């Protein structure tokens, strides 16, 4: 309720879009009707869609080829596009000059992107494999040349479920691709991921993919993400 008040009283609401704010759809729609300005981040990037042969086949429409992936924040270069668009929007709406802060942030994001690119490039290509809790790392994979082998929940949504047959397929793909680590995303299906890791000999590694570290900013978040991945796959 407090959130709804905050949204309705806001001068500008920034949302991710593409269904990420599932639980808030109604509140956001009502705010829009009331005339609250909304900025939808995913409208300002090159959208990633689920590609052929990606992950494991599942009946989930969220994992069908062509489904639009909302996890844009795992690619710092996409965030750059959003910063430019958002700075433009705020400048126009509130008549403030944000060009200096925009340029500074764009520069920092470009250097973060270069940093992760060089770190991940040090991994042998065969080790650039991702198995995650759900299919949340597509933008990262696309940017830095990783293969999306599969996910414990074969869907873009963490709310979906996996069947025994899907888990068996995933296990096979983990073995075929000699995947060194399974990244269990905090809170979801950690026990299933742990069991898969045991059965395949892969390490089970917690990975924070959807929330900023305590006291940390986006830069700390991406650095931690990159480091967990390169550490676990480089072993
Ligand atoms: Zn997600």
XYZ file of N, CA and C and ligand atoms in Angstrom:
706
model
N 0.844 -1.205 0.000
C 0.000 0.000 0.000
C 0.880 1.256 0.000
N 1.884 1.217 0.827
C 2.829 2.330 0.885
C 3.477 2.514 -0.494
N 3.794 1.384 -1.150
C 4.404 1.430 -2.474
C 3.475 2.116 -3.467
N 2.186 1.786 -3.374
C 1.209 2.374 -4.302
C 1.148 3.884 -4.107
N 1.147 4.316 -2.850
C 1.158 5.761 -2.569
C 2.399 6.410 -3.174
N 3.525 5.744 -2.965
C 4.784 6.288 -3.478
C 4.719 6.417 -5.002
N 4.209 5.365 -5.651
C 4.127 5.377 -7.110
C 3.206 6.510 -7.585
N 2.034 6.601 -6.958
C 1.079 7.624 -7.398
C 1.565 9.045 -7.134
N 2.442 9.192 -6.151
C 2.954 10.527 -5.839
C 4.231 10.872 -6.593
N 4.714 9.934 -7.399
C 6.015 10.145 -8.046
C 5.904 11.055 -9.268
N 6.976 11.774 -9.547
C 7.029 12.603 -10.753
C 7.378 11.754 -11.958
N 8.134 10.685 -11.712
C 8.505 9.771 -12.792
C 8.760 8.397 -12.180
N 8.176 7.363 -12.766
C 8.407 5.999 -12.295
C 9.202 5.263 -13.370
N 10.308 4.639 -12.942
C 11.125 3.870 -13.875
C 10.834 2.394 -13.660
N 10.412 1.726 -14.706
C 10.179 0.282 -14.610
C 11.049 -0.441 -15.628
N 11.292 -1.726 -15.368
C 12.067 -2.552 -16.285
C 11.235 -2.904 -17.519
N 9.989 -3.375 -17.249
C 9.119 -3.807 -18.336
C 9.311 -5.274 -18.682
N 8.631 -5.744 -19.721
C 8.675 -7.140 -20.179
C 8.244 -8.122 -19.095
N 7.295 -7.693 -18.274
C 6.720 -8.618 -17.302
C 7.511 -8.790 -16.026
N 8.623 -8.089 -15.911
C 9.439 -8.261 -14.705
C 8.692 -7.801 -13.456
N 7.900 -6.738 -13.610
C 7.165 -6.201 -12.464
C 5.787 -6.861 -12.365
N 5.779 -8.155 -12.532
C 4.539 -8.928 -12.595
C 3.570 -8.559 -11.465
N 4.069 -8.555 -10.251
C 3.218 -8.321 -9.093
C 2.717 -6.883 -8.989
N 3.289 -5.979 -9.785
C 2.934 -4.563 -9.649
C 2.195 -4.024 -10.869
N 1.891 -4.932 -11.797
C 1.265 -4.525 -13.051
C 0.035 -3.639 -12.842
N -0.813 -4.053 -11.893
C -2.066 -3.345 -11.667
C -1.777 -1.937 -11.134
N -0.914 -1.861 -10.152
C -0.584 -0.569 -9.548
C 0.043 0.362 -10.585
N 0.917 -0.180 -11.424
C 1.578 0.645 -12.434
C 0.578 1.122 -13.488
N -0.338 0.232 -13.866
C -1.364 0.590 -14.848
C -2.258 1.713 -14.321
N -2.630 1.610 -13.055
C -3.491 2.633 -12.457
C -2.761 3.973 -12.355
N -1.491 3.892 -12.023
C -0.696 5.120 -11.917
C -0.635 5.811 -13.281
N -0.441 4.983 -14.326
C -0.368 5.533 -15.688
C -1.680 6.243 -16.029
N -2.796 5.607 -15.666
C -4.107 6.222 -15.930
C -4.274 7.535 -15.193
N -3.683 7.596 -14.013
C -3.782 8.827 -13.218
C -2.855 9.910 -13.755
N -2.070 9.571 -14.756
C -1.210 10.575 -15.355
C 0.221 10.573 -14.852
N 0.584 9.554 -14.048
C 1.981 9.454 -13.594
C 2.842 9.051 -14.791
N 3.968 9.733 -14.954
C 4.862 9.420 -16.076
C 5.629 8.135 -15.798
N 5.665 7.254 -16.780
C 6.414 6.003 -16.650
C 7.515 5.937 -17.695
N 8.673 5.510 -17.251
C 9.789 5.266 -18.167
C 10.048 3.766 -18.147
N 9.939 3.120 -19.302
C 10.126 1.670 -19.378
C 11.503 1.377 -19.979
N 12.393 0.913 -19.122
C 13.804 0.760 -19.513
C 13.979 -0.143 -20.731
N 13.210 -1.246 -20.782
C 13.415 -2.218 -21.861
C 13.026 -1.683 -23.237
N 12.349 -0.524 -23.271
C 12.006 0.060 -24.576
C 13.190 0.795 -25.199
N 14.294 0.868 -24.471
C 15.410 1.685 -24.945
C 16.678 0.896 -25.216
N 16.548 -0.427 -25.274
C 17.725 -1.262 -25.553
C 17.428 -2.152 -26.748
N 18.484 -2.810 -27.230
C 18.281 -3.826 -28.247
C 17.824 -5.079 -27.505
N 16.549 -5.412 -27.678
C 15.956 -6.537 -26.949
C 16.619 -7.855 -27.310
N 16.805 -8.701 -26.294
C 17.284 -10.044 -26.569
C 16.096 -10.997 -26.585
N 16.075 -11.850 -27.570
C 15.020 -12.854 -27.624
C 15.639 -14.231 -27.495
N 14.876 -15.163 -26.935
C 15.367 -16.534 -26.792
C 15.714 -17.085 -28.179
N 16.922 -17.637 -28.294
C 17.400 -18.116 -29.589
C 17.244 -19.624 -29.737
N 17.445 -20.079 -30.956
C 17.369 -21.500 -31.277
C 18.436 -22.301 -30.541
N 18.070 -23.444 -30.000
C 19.052 -24.327 -29.379
C 19.584 -23.830 -28.054
N 18.924 -22.819 -27.526
C 19.376 -22.217 -26.278
C 18.691 -22.915 -25.106
N 19.430 -23.211 -24.058
C 18.834 -23.842 -22.893
C 18.288 -25.222 -23.222
N 17.370 -25.700 -22.391
C 16.756 -26.990 -22.704
C 15.319 -26.752 -23.148
N 14.843 -27.597 -24.103
C 13.486 -27.384 -24.600
C 12.482 -27.507 -23.461
N 11.487 -26.648 -23.445
C 10.445 -26.750 -22.422
C 9.153 -26.243 -23.028
N 8.041 -26.614 -22.455
C 6.763 -26.174 -23.001
C 6.426 -24.755 -22.602
N 7.274 -24.143 -21.787
C 6.982 -22.814 -21.277
C 7.070 -21.773 -22.402
N 5.991 -20.981 -22.635
C 6.045 -19.958 -23.691
C 7.179 -18.960 -23.429
N 7.547 -18.822 -22.167
C 8.634 -17.927 -21.778
C 9.989 -18.394 -22.288
N 10.055 -19.670 -22.688
C 11.342 -20.202 -23.129
C 11.281 -20.580 -24.604
N 10.168 -20.209 -25.287
C 10.047 -20.493 -26.711
C 10.991 -19.577 -27.484
N 11.465 -20.044 -28.635
C 12.327 -19.212 -29.480
C 11.579 -17.914 -29.799
N 12.243 -16.796 -29.599
C 11.620 -15.507 -29.882
C 11.027 -14.829 -28.649
N 10.930 -15.531 -27.529
C 10.410 -14.903 -26.305
C 11.350 -13.780 -25.873
N 10.778 -12.691 -25.385
C 11.581 -11.516 -25.029
C 12.103 -11.611 -23.606
N 13.397 -11.429 -23.485
C 14.098 -11.619 -22.213
C 14.167 -10.300 -21.434
N 13.620 -10.277 -20.201
C 13.644 -9.025 -19.434
C 14.948 -8.759 -18.670
N 15.878 -9.724 -18.615
C 17.038 -9.595 -17.718
C 18.139 -8.705 -18.288
N 17.765 -7.506 -18.709
C 18.689 -6.633 -19.430
C 19.842 -6.106 -18.585
N 19.680 -6.094 -17.260
C 20.695 -5.503 -16.384
C 21.970 -6.338 -16.289
N 21.950 -7.573 -16.806
C 23.177 -8.366 -16.724
C 24.176 -7.971 -17.825
N 23.815 -6.992 -18.653
C 24.726 -6.475 -19.686
C 24.936 -4.971 -19.475
N 26.126 -4.581 -18.990
C 26.373 -3.157 -18.722
C 26.235 -2.275 -19.963
N 26.434 -2.839 -21.145
C 26.332 -2.002 -22.345
C 24.863 -1.663 -22.638
N 23.941 -2.549 -22.245
C 22.515 -2.238 -22.379
C 22.141 -1.145 -21.370
N 22.750 -1.188 -20.201
C 22.477 -0.175 -19.185
C 22.913 1.209 -19.665
N 23.952 1.218 -20.471
C 24.430 2.472 -21.052
C 23.336 3.115 -21.908
N 22.697 2.299 -22.730
C 21.617 2.815 -23.581
C 20.478 3.373 -22.731
N 20.212 2.692 -21.615
C 19.127 3.133 -20.740
C 19.483 4.457 -20.069
N 20.721 4.582 -19.635
C 21.173 5.827 -18.994
C 20.985 7.010 -19.944
N 21.378 6.819 -21.195
C 21.253 7.902 -22.178
C 19.778 8.286 -22.363
N 18.928 7.269 -22.505
C 17.501 7.537 -22.720
C 16.863 8.180 -21.493
N 17.212 7.671 -20.313
C 16.613 8.182 -19.078
C 17.074 9.613 -18.804
N 18.336 9.886 -19.068
C 18.832 11.253 -18.881
C 18.080 12.206 -19.797
N 17.812 11.767 -21.023
C 17.049 12.581 -21.970
C 15.640 12.848 -21.460
N 15.015 11.808 -20.947
C 13.647 11.911 -20.434
C 13.589 12.890 -19.243
N 14.515 12.718 -18.308
C 14.509 13.579 -17.111
C 14.807 15.026 -17.502
N 15.762 15.214 -18.393
C 16.110 16.571 -18.836
C 14.898 17.263 -19.446
N 14.165 16.501 -20.288
C 13.002 17.084 -20.954
C 11.880 17.363 -19.961
N 11.634 16.428 -19.044
C 10.515 16.566 -18.105
C 10.761 17.651 -17.066
N 11.974 17.736 -16.581
C 12.238 18.606 -15.420
C 13.173 19.765 -15.721
N 13.493 19.905 -17.009
C 14.344 21.032 -17.429
C 15.635 21.128 -16.616
N 16.306 19.987 -16.510
C 17.617 20.002 -15.858
C 18.657 19.495 -16.849
N 19.859 19.978 -16.707
C 20.917 19.545 -17.608
C 21.691 18.396 -16.956
N 21.524 17.203 -17.492
C 22.183 16.030 -16.905
C 23.349 15.554 -17.765
N 23.746 16.364 -18.736
C 24.711 15.854 -19.720
C 26.033 15.427 -19.082
N 26.469 16.167 -18.071
C 27.746 15.825 -17.460
C 27.657 14.492 -16.702
N 26.588 14.347 -15.919
C 26.416 13.104 -15.161
C 26.165 11.932 -16.101
N 25.408 12.193 -17.150
C 25.148 11.143 -18.140
C 26.467 10.670 -18.766
N 27.287 11.624 -19.207
C 28.548 11.259 -19.863
C 29.474 10.509 -18.917
N 29.482 10.937 -17.658
C 30.314 10.285 -16.660
C 29.870 8.832 -16.448
N 28.569 8.649 -16.316
C 28.029 7.314 -16.076
C 28.242 6.405 -17.295
N 28.065 6.962 -18.470
C 28.282 6.188 -19.700
C 29.730 5.722 -19.779
N 30.644 6.614 -19.393
C 32.066 6.275 -19.415
C 32.364 5.159 -18.411
N 31.800 5.281 -17.223
C 32.042 4.259 -16.191
C 31.439 2.914 -16.595
N 30.288 2.949 -17.236
C 29.659 1.696 -17.677
C 30.469 1.049 -18.801
N 31.014 1.886 -19.682
C 31.842 1.353 -20.779
C 33.089 0.694 -20.206
N 33.660 1.283 -19.166
C 34.872 0.688 -18.622
C 34.545 -0.573 -17.812
N 33.381 -0.583 -17.170
C 32.928 -1.810 -16.484
C 32.749 -2.941 -17.510
N 32.127 -2.611 -18.614
C 31.903 -3.580 -19.690
C 33.237 -4.140 -20.195
N 34.209 -3.257 -20.393
C 35.525 -3.690 -20.885
C 36.222 -4.586 -19.855
N 36.038 -4.247 -18.601
C 36.643 -5.022 -17.514
C 36.091 -6.461 -17.501
N 34.768 -6.586 -17.583
C 34.151 -7.918 -17.567
C 34.525 -8.678 -18.843
N 34.581 -7.960 -19.962
C 34.949 -8.613 -21.228
C 36.349 -9.205 -21.131
N 37.274 -8.465 -20.540
C 38.640 -8.976 -20.509
C 38.767 -10.114 -19.491
N 38.041 -10.014 -18.380
C 38.054 -11.100 -17.388
C 37.510 -12.406 -17.963
N 36.356 -12.282 -18.639
C 35.708 -13.492 -19.135
C 36.453 -14.060 -20.350
N 37.133 -13.178 -21.101
C 37.882 -13.646 -22.269
C 39.049 -14.540 -21.854
N 39.457 -14.433 -20.593
C 40.563 -15.262 -20.108
C 40.132 -16.722 -19.898
N 38.806 -16.957 -19.845
C 38.311 -18.341 -19.713
C 38.400 -19.050 -21.059
N 38.843 -20.303 -21.092
C 38.810 -21.043 -22.351
C 37.360 -21.102 -22.865
N 37.144 -20.936 -24.175
C 35.782 -20.901 -24.722
C 34.917 -22.089 -24.276
N 35.493 -23.277 -24.180
C 34.704 -24.458 -23.812
C 34.156 -24.344 -22.392
N 34.787 -23.507 -21.588
C 34.343 -23.346 -20.205
C 33.342 -22.206 -20.044
N 33.104 -21.487 -21.107
C 32.132 -20.382 -21.017
C 30.718 -20.943 -21.149
N 30.311 -21.645 -20.107
C 29.002 -22.297 -20.090
C 28.202 -21.771 -18.907
N 26.911 -21.634 -19.090
C 26.076 -21.167 -17.983
C 24.908 -22.105 -17.738
N 24.852 -22.606 -16.510
C 23.667 -23.315 -16.011
C 23.232 -22.550 -14.771
N 21.997 -22.088 -14.782
C 21.535 -21.205 -13.715
C 20.203 -21.690 -13.125
N 19.715 -20.993 -12.130
C 18.449 -21.348 -11.483
C 17.271 -21.250 -12.440
N 17.108 -20.090 -13.106
C 16.212 -19.972 -14.249
C 17.001 -19.252 -15.338
N 16.410 -19.008 -16.504
C 17.194 -18.444 -17.610
C 17.350 -16.926 -17.436
N 18.267 -16.535 -16.576
C 18.380 -15.125 -16.211
C 19.634 -14.457 -16.767
N 20.516 -15.232 -17.411
C 21.819 -14.680 -17.781
C 22.014 -14.525 -19.290
N 20.910 -14.438 -20.024
C 20.992 -14.372 -21.482
C 21.731 -13.162 -22.020
N 21.486 -11.995 -21.434
C 22.168 -10.780 -21.924
C 23.664 -10.847 -21.638
N 24.003 -11.342 -20.463
C 25.409 -11.514 -20.103
C 26.062 -12.494 -21.080
N 25.377 -13.621 -21.331
C 25.901 -14.654 -22.229
C 26.123 -14.102 -23.631
N 25.148 -13.334 -24.104
C 25.220 -12.763 -25.444
C 26.382 -11.769 -25.546
N 26.556 -10.978 -24.518
C 27.585 -9.943 -24.543
C 29.001 -10.528 -24.474
N 29.159 -11.559 -23.618
C 30.511 -12.033 -23.347
C 30.810 -13.428 -23.909
N 29.951 -13.909 -24.792
C 30.244 -15.155 -25.499
C 30.132 -16.417 -24.660
N 29.097 -16.494 -23.848
C 28.848 -17.718 -23.073
C 27.729 -18.525 -23.730
N 27.772 -19.836 -23.503
C 26.715 -20.714 -24.001
C 25.690 -20.932 -22.890
N 24.411 -20.721 -23.212
C 23.349 -21.003 -22.247
C 23.011 -22.485 -22.351
N 23.588 -23.262 -21.452
C 23.406 -24.719 -21.522
C 22.008 -25.101 -21.062
N 21.527 -24.453 -20.020
C 20.193 -24.759 -19.520
C 19.992 -24.187 -18.138
N 18.793 -24.364 -17.611
C 18.482 -23.854 -16.283
C 17.650 -24.878 -15.527
N 17.793 -24.842 -14.213
C 17.034 -25.768 -13.368
C 15.533 -25.563 -13.617
N 15.136 -24.291 -13.711
C 13.778 -23.961 -14.148
C 13.905 -23.424 -15.569
N 13.538 -24.215 -16.595
C 13.803 -23.818 -17.973
C 12.840 -22.742 -18.459
N 13.007 -21.537 -17.933
C 12.092 -20.447 -18.248
C 12.761 -19.110 -17.936
N 12.261 -18.046 -18.577
C 12.743 -16.703 -18.249
C 12.175 -16.265 -16.901
N 11.141 -16.967 -16.451
C 10.504 -16.616 -15.186
C 10.902 -17.588 -14.089
N 11.235 -17.058 -12.935
C 11.607 -17.922 -11.820
C 10.373 -18.576 -11.207
N 9.180 -18.142 -11.644
C 7.937 -18.677 -11.084
C 7.536 -20.001 -11.738
N 8.175 -20.359 -12.844
C 7.811 -21.582 -13.555
C 8.343 -22.808 -12.803
N 8.028 -23.992 -13.325
C 8.482 -25.224 -12.677
C 9.174 -26.123 -13.679
N 9.937 -27.069 -13.168
C 10.597 -27.997 -14.087
C 10.084 -29.403 -13.850
N 10.058 -30.196 -14.923
C 9.595 -31.588 -14.824
C 10.798 -32.504 -14.668
N 10.518 -33.754 -14.313
C 11.585 -34.741 -14.165
C 12.316 -34.936 -15.494
N 11.538 -34.920 -16.602
C 12.152 -35.119 -17.917
C 13.099 -33.961 -18.249
N 12.680 -32.743 -17.914
C 13.531 -31.584 -18.189
C 14.822 -31.639 -17.368
N 14.688 -32.069 -16.124
C 15.881 -32.171 -15.279
C 16.836 -33.250 -15.798
N 16.257 -34.323 -16.345
C 17.098 -35.383 -16.913
C 17.850 -34.860 -18.135
N 17.149 -34.068 -18.977
C 17.792 -33.463 -20.153
C 18.909 -32.521 -19.717
N 18.621 -31.747 -18.688
C 19.626 -30.792 -18.199
C 20.864 -31.527 -17.695
N 20.635 -32.613 -16.973
C 21.751 -33.388 -16.435
C 22.641 -33.880 -17.580
N 22.002 -34.387 -18.645
C 22.743 -34.861 -19.809
C 23.571 -33.744 -20.437
N 22.945 -32.562 -20.576
C 23.652 -31.430 -21.195
C 24.819 -30.959 -20.330
N 24.653 -31.044 -19.014
C 25.738 -30.654 -18.107
C 26.931 -31.586 -18.316
N 26.629 -32.868 -18.435
C 27.698 -33.851 -18.640
C 28.320 -33.685 -20.033
N 27.486 -33.559 -21.070
C 27.984 -33.415 -22.448
C 28.885 -32.204 -22.600
N 28.506 -31.109 -21.955
C 29.265 -29.864 -22.094
C 30.361 -29.726 -21.042
N 30.518 -30.763 -20.232
C 31.511 -30.731 -19.143
C 31.418 -29.410 -18.365
N 30.205 -29.070 -17.967
C 29.953 -27.801 -17.267
C 30.615 -27.832 -15.888
N 31.513 -26.886 -15.613
C 32.224 -26.929 -14.335
C 31.371 -26.529 -13.124
N 30.354 -25.687 -13.345
C 29.615 -25.181 -12.180
C 28.157 -24.905 -12.517
N 27.303 -25.146 -11.535
C 25.885 -24.790 -11.643
C 25.666 -23.586 -10.733
N 25.128 -22.526 -11.311
C 24.910 -21.309 -10.512
C 23.495 -21.321 -9.952
N 23.419 -21.544 -8.660
C 22.117 -21.562 -8.001
C 21.817 -20.119 -7.669
N 20.703 -19.623 -8.160
C 20.366 -18.250 -7.838
C 19.750 -18.263 -6.457
N 20.085 -17.295 -5.657
C 19.659 -17.291 -4.271
C 18.177 -17.600 -4.182
N 17.803 -18.387 -3.236
C 16.413 -18.693 -2.868
C 15.697 -19.730 -3.733
N 15.982 -19.812 -5.016
C 15.155 -20.713 -5.803
C 15.825 -22.063 -6.071
N 15.129 -23.098 -5.783
C 15.528 -24.447 -6.181
C 16.965 -24.827 -5.854
N 17.472 -24.294 -4.777
C 18.861 -24.591 -4.432
C 19.056 -26.093 -4.204
N 18.055 -26.768 -3.637
C 18.237 -28.192 -3.337
C 18.292 -29.021 -4.614
N 17.466 -28.654 -5.609
C 17.497 -29.368 -6.896
C 18.857 -29.145 -7.566
N 19.322 -27.897 -7.535
C 20.609 -27.567 -8.139
C 21.741 -28.311 -7.428
N 21.666 -28.373 -6.121
C 22.694 -29.081 -5.351
C 22.723 -30.568 -5.710
N 21.530 -31.156 -5.857
C 21.453 -32.573 -6.218
C 22.042 -32.802 -7.609
N 21.721 -31.913 -8.544
C 22.264 -32.012 -9.909
C 23.790 -31.904 -9.893
N 24.277 -30.992 -9.071
C 25.724 -30.800 -8.973
C 26.379 -32.086 -8.478
N 25.791 -32.670 -7.460
C 26.331 -33.928 -6.916
C 26.368 -35.011 -7.983
N 25.278 -35.134 -8.728
C 25.174 -36.193 -9.732
C 26.119 -35.990 -10.907
N 26.463 -34.751 -11.197
C 27.271 -34.490 -12.395
C 28.726 -34.148 -12.069
N 29.006 -33.933 -10.810
C 30.359 -33.561 -10.429
C 30.652 -32.076 -10.612
N 29.633 -31.295 -11.014
C 29.819 -29.844 -11.141
C 29.765 -29.203 -9.747
N 30.389 -28.051 -9.621
C 30.298 -27.324 -8.355
C 28.945 -26.622 -8.295
N 28.445 -26.410 -7.084
C 27.208 -25.663 -6.908
C 27.577 -24.306 -6.315
N 27.294 -23.258 -7.069
C 27.788 -21.935 -6.690
C 26.641 -20.921 -6.592
N 26.453 -20.300 -5.428
C 25.393 -19.290 -5.321
C 25.741 -18.058 -6.156
N 24.760 -17.496 -6.821
C 24.996 -16.330 -7.669
C 23.825 -15.366 -7.506
N 24.137 -14.123 -7.175
C 23.079 -13.129 -7.031
C 22.858 -12.455 -8.378
N 21.711 -12.734 -8.997
C 21.464 -12.239 -10.356
C 20.413 -11.137 -10.427
N 19.631 -10.971 -9.368
C 18.493 -10.048 -9.437
C 18.519 -8.918 -8.428
N 19.503 -8.922 -7.519
C 19.481 -7.829 -6.540
C 20.880 -7.331 -6.219
N 20.944 -6.065 -5.881
C 22.220 -5.438 -5.573
C 22.754 -5.990 -4.255
N 24.092 -6.047 -4.131
C 24.665 -6.489 -2.861
C 24.362 -5.468 -1.760
N 24.326 -5.911 -0.521
C 24.080 -5.008 0.611
C 25.089 -3.875 0.578
N 24.592 -2.657 0.526
C 25.469 -1.496 0.554
C 26.230 -1.276 -0.741
N 25.997 -2.126 -1.742
C 26.752 -1.998 -2.985
C 25.909 -1.411 -4.102
N 26.552 -0.882 -5.126
C 25.826 -0.305 -6.250
C 25.849 -1.266 -7.439
N 25.386 -0.781 -8.575
C 25.331 -1.611 -9.774
C 26.726 -2.102 -10.186
N 27.718 -1.241 -10.000
C 29.078 -1.602 -10.393
C 29.580 -2.774 -9.537
N 29.304 -2.709 -8.229
C 29.685 -3.804 -7.324
C 28.942 -5.082 -7.701
N 27.681 -4.914 -8.082
C 26.848 -6.061 -8.469
C 27.445 -6.788 -9.680
N 27.755 -6.040 -10.724
C 28.288 -6.663 -11.946
C 29.684 -7.244 -11.709
N 30.495 -6.546 -10.920
C 31.836 -7.088 -10.626
C 31.723 -8.412 -9.869
N 30.803 -8.471 -8.905
C 30.617 -9.711 -8.138
C 30.110 -10.831 -9.042
N 29.198 -10.477 -9.927
C 28.646 -11.445 -10.880
C 29.773 -12.012 -11.756
N 30.561 -11.125 -12.337
C 31.666 -11.533 -13.203
C 32.681 -12.380 -12.456
N 32.990 -11.973 -11.237
C 34.005 -12.686 -10.466
C 33.521 -14.080 -10.077
N 32.285 -14.189 -9.609
C 31.748 -15.520 -9.245
C 31.824 -16.458 -10.446
N 31.451 -15.928 -11.601
C 31.401 -16.760 -12.809
C 32.811 -17.174 -13.262
N 33.718 -16.214 -13.338
C 35.062 -16.572 -13.825
C 35.788 -17.459 -12.805
N 35.575 -17.197 -11.508
C 36.203 -18.050 -10.488
C 35.708 -19.493 -10.605
N 34.386 -19.639 -10.677
C 33.808 -20.982 -10.661
C 34.112 -21.761 -11.941
N 34.138 -21.082 -13.082
C 34.353 -21.794 -14.350
C 35.829 -21.943 -14.677
N 36.661 -21.165 -14.002
C 38.089 -21.213 -14.294
C 38.806 -22.331 -13.542
N 38.105 -22.921 -12.574
C 38.751 -23.947 -11.740
C 38.935 -25.270 -12.487
Zn 14.566 -13.576 -13.505
